[in-house]
Amino acid sequence: KFESSLMYALYPDHVDLEKTKENTEWFAKNSVETSMELGKHMVQCALETLDKIIVEGDRESCILPGNAC
């Protein structure tokens, strides 16, 4: 649901929600929970974190191993 929601928020014309109902693979079953709201929230969180790291120089916000930002 996370990957598909993110793609849905960024590229809504390229996500066919009807196809999520056809998923039978274990790793894709929760794609039926795809939502624009979740996708937009994920985009906003990513942008806020990047702002803290890049603009404000807040390396503590970096989630990469060893604060590799």
Coordinates of C-alpha atoms in Angstrom, one line a residue:
K1 CA 0.0 0.0 0.0
F2 CA 2.9 2.4 0.7
E3 CA 4.6 2.1 -2.7
S4 CA 1.4 2.2 -4.7
S5 CA 0.0 5.2 -2.6
L6 CA 3.2 7.1 -3.2
M7 CA 3.0 6.5 -6.9
Y8 CA -0.7 7.3 -6.9
A9 CA 0.0 10.7 -5.3
L10 CA 2.9 11.5 -7.7
Y11 CA 1.5 10.0 -10.9
P12 CA -2.2 9.4 -10.5
D13 CA -2.7 8.9 -14.3
H14 CA -0.4 5.9 -14.2
V15 CA -2.0 4.0 -11.3
D16 CA -4.9 1.8 -12.1
L17 CA -6.6 1.0 -8.8
E18 CA -8.8 -1.7 -10.4
K19 CA -5.6 -3.7 -11.0
T20 CA -4.9 -3.8 -7.3
K21 CA -7.9 -6.1 -6.8
E22 CA -6.3 -8.6 -9.1
N23 CA -3.0 -9.0 -7.1
T24 CA -2.6 -12.4 -5.6
E25 CA 1.1 -12.3 -4.8
W26 CA 1.8 -12.0 -1.0
F27 CA 3.9 -8.9 -1.5
A28 CA 1.2 -7.0 -3.4
K29 CA -2.0 -8.0 -1.5
N30 CA -2.1 -4.9 0.6
S31 CA -2.0 -2.7 -2.5
V32 CA -5.8 -2.7 -2.3
E33 CA -5.3 -0.3 0.5
T34 CA -3.8 2.3 -1.8
S35 CA -4.9 5.8 -1.1
M36 CA -4.2 9.3 -2.3
E37 CA -4.3 10.6 1.2
L38 CA -1.6 8.3 2.4
G39 CA 0.5 9.0 -0.7
K40 CA 0.2 12.8 -0.2
H41 CA 1.2 12.3 3.4
M42 CA 4.3 10.4 2.5
V43 CA 5.3 13.0 -0.1
Q44 CA 4.9 15.7 2.5
C45 CA 6.9 13.8 5.1
A46 CA 9.7 13.2 2.6
L47 CA 9.8 16.9 1.6
E48 CA 9.8 18.1 5.2
T49 CA 12.7 15.7 6.1
L50 CA 14.7 16.8 3.0
D51 CA 14.1 20.4 4.0
K52 CA 15.5 19.8 7.5
I53 CA 18.5 17.9 6.1
I54 CA 19.4 20.2 3.2
V55 CA 18.2 23.7 4.1
E56 CA 18.5 23.6 7.9
G57 CA 21.5 21.2 8.0
D58 CA 19.8 18.9 10.6
R59 CA 21.8 15.7 10.2
E60 CA 19.8 14.2 13.0
S61 CA 16.8 13.9 10.7
C62 CA 18.8 11.7 8.4
I63 CA 17.6 8.1 8.5
L64 CA 20.5 6.6 6.5
P65 CA 22.9 4.3 8.3
G66 CA 25.5 6.3 10.1
N67 CA 23.8 9.6 9.2
A68 CA 25.3 9.4 5.8
C69 CA 23.4 12.5 4.6

